Amino acid sequence: MDTINLPQPAAAITVDITGHLAFITATRDELLIQKNGEGWRKYPLPDRFGIVDRILVSGELCYVLSERNLTLCDLRAGRKAIIARDVDDACINQYGEIWAFSEFELRRLSPLGRELESKTLARIPSSIWMNNDSLIILQADEFLPLPGWLEELMSLDACLPHLDSLIMMLKKPSPNGTALSDEAYYLLIDSKHVLRMSLD
């Protein structure tokens, strides 16, 4: 477990499809991506967004979920386009395909927003996540799996400062303050600090 100091205050965090930490700044007009643990690459966004519910990053494409609109930002060309409306949550796989849900409808979209697949759900999810390229659909009473070492620590009744609040943050993840890669959980603990926890 370690803490990453961000160079600027963050409004939302994510990991790109290669596992690098990324965040949209508190001013919501720039995206920063960590490069191999050394420094940050900065990209201006083609617009300033309102409340950011989630961001997704694949190469030089960034998707911003804000006000139920999923907007594609081409970081290289500096252009944007809304590719899906009325979206409650979204996640991205290693191929750059996006899973998005709106109430009972779950859709798989191409990187440019073309619908590839659609399913009707029996219940409305609370959030969706991608882990090891598997889609995780969480209901209101379900949680993301905890790292094995943390489950072991909980079983020992270890008394660590803020352990209870940490567990609640993991069990009830905020899509704009939690990121999940194949190797680690990332939690935005305040606007300038991210807690990184290894999954092994």
XYZ file of C-alpha atoms in Angstrom:
200
model
C 0.000 0.000 0.000
C 1.429 3.391 -0.937
C 0.260 6.956 -1.526
C 0.654 8.751 -4.843
C 0.939 12.542 -4.680
C -0.837 14.145 -7.620
C 0.747 17.207 -9.267
C -2.646 18.971 -9.379
C -5.970 18.534 -7.552
C -8.167 15.874 -9.166
C -11.909 15.729 -9.836
C -11.885 12.057 -10.935
C -9.395 9.215 -11.377
C -9.150 6.148 -13.602
C -6.594 3.751 -15.038
C -6.050 3.588 -18.777
C -6.294 0.233 -20.552
C -2.557 -0.352 -19.993
C -2.925 0.118 -16.211
C -1.483 3.640 -15.866
C -3.155 5.977 -13.373
C -4.903 8.961 -14.975
C -6.969 11.833 -13.618
C -9.011 14.788 -14.749
C -8.051 17.986 -12.955
C -10.317 19.797 -10.512
C -10.756 22.508 -13.167
C -12.124 19.693 -15.397
C -10.289 20.892 -18.500
C -7.117 18.754 -18.446
C -6.253 15.068 -18.271
C -2.988 13.814 -16.796
C -1.673 10.254 -17.330
C 1.185 8.775 -15.289
C 3.910 7.368 -17.492
C 5.724 4.301 -16.108
C 5.849 5.803 -12.630
C 7.946 8.730 -13.890
C 6.169 12.004 -14.395
C 2.833 12.842 -15.955
C 1.771 13.498 -19.500
C -0.688 16.390 -19.738
C -3.492 16.689 -22.297
C -5.842 19.675 -22.615
C -9.473 18.595 -22.976
C -11.546 20.145 -25.784
C -14.135 21.370 -23.275
C -14.564 22.156 -19.581
C -16.975 19.641 -18.079
C -19.446 20.052 -15.223
C -19.697 17.315 -12.598
C -17.615 14.349 -13.753
C -19.156 11.007 -12.837
C -16.486 8.803 -14.457
C -13.611 8.966 -16.936
C -12.280 6.204 -19.183
C -8.987 6.334 -21.110
C -7.790 4.265 -24.068
C -4.638 5.526 -25.784
C -5.347 9.082 -26.906
C -9.098 8.730 -26.498
C -10.744 9.892 -23.284
C -14.399 9.348 -22.412
C -16.030 11.656 -19.873
C -19.351 10.736 -18.256
C -20.916 13.997 -17.172
C -24.588 14.904 -16.751
C -25.531 11.433 -18.127
C -23.759 12.157 -21.438
C -20.765 10.037 -22.468
C -18.459 12.343 -24.399
C -15.523 11.130 -26.488
C -12.527 13.462 -26.404
C -9.827 12.919 -29.021
C -6.775 14.097 -27.078
C -4.558 14.276 -30.160
C -6.962 16.240 -32.392
C -8.592 18.273 -29.586
C -12.121 17.348 -30.690
C -15.145 16.005 -28.812
C -18.456 14.316 -29.561
C -21.255 12.908 -27.423
C -21.422 9.185 -28.282
C -24.144 8.084 -25.822
C -26.887 9.865 -23.885
C -28.801 8.950 -20.713
C -25.857 6.864 -19.410
C -25.826 5.926 -15.717
C -22.328 4.361 -15.679
C -19.683 3.026 -18.067
C -16.440 1.030 -18.124
C -13.916 0.064 -20.799
C -12.166 -3.180 -21.794
C -8.667 -3.752 -23.172
C -9.937 -3.442 -26.772
C -11.304 0.040 -26.159
C -14.910 -1.191 -26.219
C -17.233 0.508 -23.755
C -19.914 -1.095 -21.618
C -22.586 1.440 -20.646
C -25.879 1.069 -18.857
C -29.027 3.168 -18.754
C -31.545 1.869 -16.211
C -32.269 -1.736 -17.353
C -30.335 -1.586 -20.643
C -26.674 -2.663 -20.859
C -24.899 -1.850 -24.127
C -21.466 -2.641 -25.542
C -20.210 0.168 -27.767
C -17.305 0.489 -30.193
C -14.633 3.104 -29.347
C -16.553 5.598 -31.516
C -19.954 4.772 -30.002
C -21.493 2.300 -32.470
C -23.688 -0.229 -30.648
C -22.203 -3.742 -30.796
C -24.455 -5.546 -28.340
C -27.425 -4.825 -26.089
C -28.917 -6.711 -23.137
C -31.897 -6.106 -20.899
C -31.103 -6.497 -17.203
C -33.474 -7.862 -14.574
C -32.324 -5.249 -12.031
C -30.841 -1.786 -12.291
C -27.120 -1.948 -11.352
C -25.513 0.466 -8.908
C -22.288 0.526 -10.972
C -20.246 -1.480 -13.486
C -16.513 -2.264 -13.456
C -13.930 -4.046 -15.582
C -11.374 -6.351 -13.934
C -9.060 -8.682 -15.878
C -11.266 -7.832 -18.865
C -14.309 -9.308 -17.108
C -17.385 -7.161 -16.646
C -18.535 -6.819 -13.027
C -22.133 -5.636 -12.575
C -22.763 -4.494 -8.996
C -26.221 -4.245 -7.480
C -26.920 -1.960 -4.500
C -26.259 -4.825 -2.049
C -23.081 -6.119 -3.758
C -19.441 -5.054 -3.399
C -16.274 -5.204 -5.438
C -14.015 -8.069 -4.299
C -11.517 -6.914 -1.674
C -7.777 -7.563 -2.046
C -6.850 -10.896 -0.400
C -4.399 -9.284 2.024
C -7.084 -6.845 3.213
C -9.589 -9.655 3.808
C -6.917 -11.428 5.869
C -6.236 -8.250 7.836
C -9.964 -7.878 8.557
C -10.183 -11.483 9.763
C -7.441 -10.770 12.308
C -9.474 -7.864 13.719
C -6.425 -5.688 13.213
C -6.816 -2.222 14.657
C -5.460 0.150 12.049
C -6.279 3.851 11.805
C -9.063 4.504 9.298
C -9.395 0.778 8.391
C -13.198 0.922 8.680
C -13.487 3.955 6.382
C -11.057 2.363 3.928
C -13.149 -0.812 3.795
C -16.340 1.217 3.248
C -14.671 3.102 0.368
C -13.721 -0.234 -1.187
C -17.110 -1.815 -0.646
C -19.073 1.187 -1.917
C -16.761 2.447 -4.666
C -17.353 5.871 -6.153
C -16.851 5.616 -9.939
C -15.049 8.969 -10.029
C -12.853 8.266 -6.977
C -12.013 4.588 -7.469
C -9.967 2.924 -10.205
C -9.344 -0.768 -10.680
C -6.551 -2.306 -12.751
C -5.490 -5.941 -13.051
C -2.841 -5.300 -10.356
C -4.206 -2.664 -7.979
C -7.021 -0.609 -6.495
C -6.641 3.174 -6.543
C -8.677 5.360 -4.185
C -8.806 9.150 -4.332
C -8.533 9.917 -0.601
C -8.473 13.690 -1.105
C -8.043 15.921 -4.149
C -4.226 15.545 -4.244
C -3.593 12.022 -2.893
C -4.364 8.560 -4.281
C -3.997 5.410 -2.202
C -2.672 2.483 -4.253
C -3.310 -1.044 -2.935
C -1.861 -4.108 -4.593
C -4.368 -6.871 -5.363
C -1.845 -9.657 -4.599
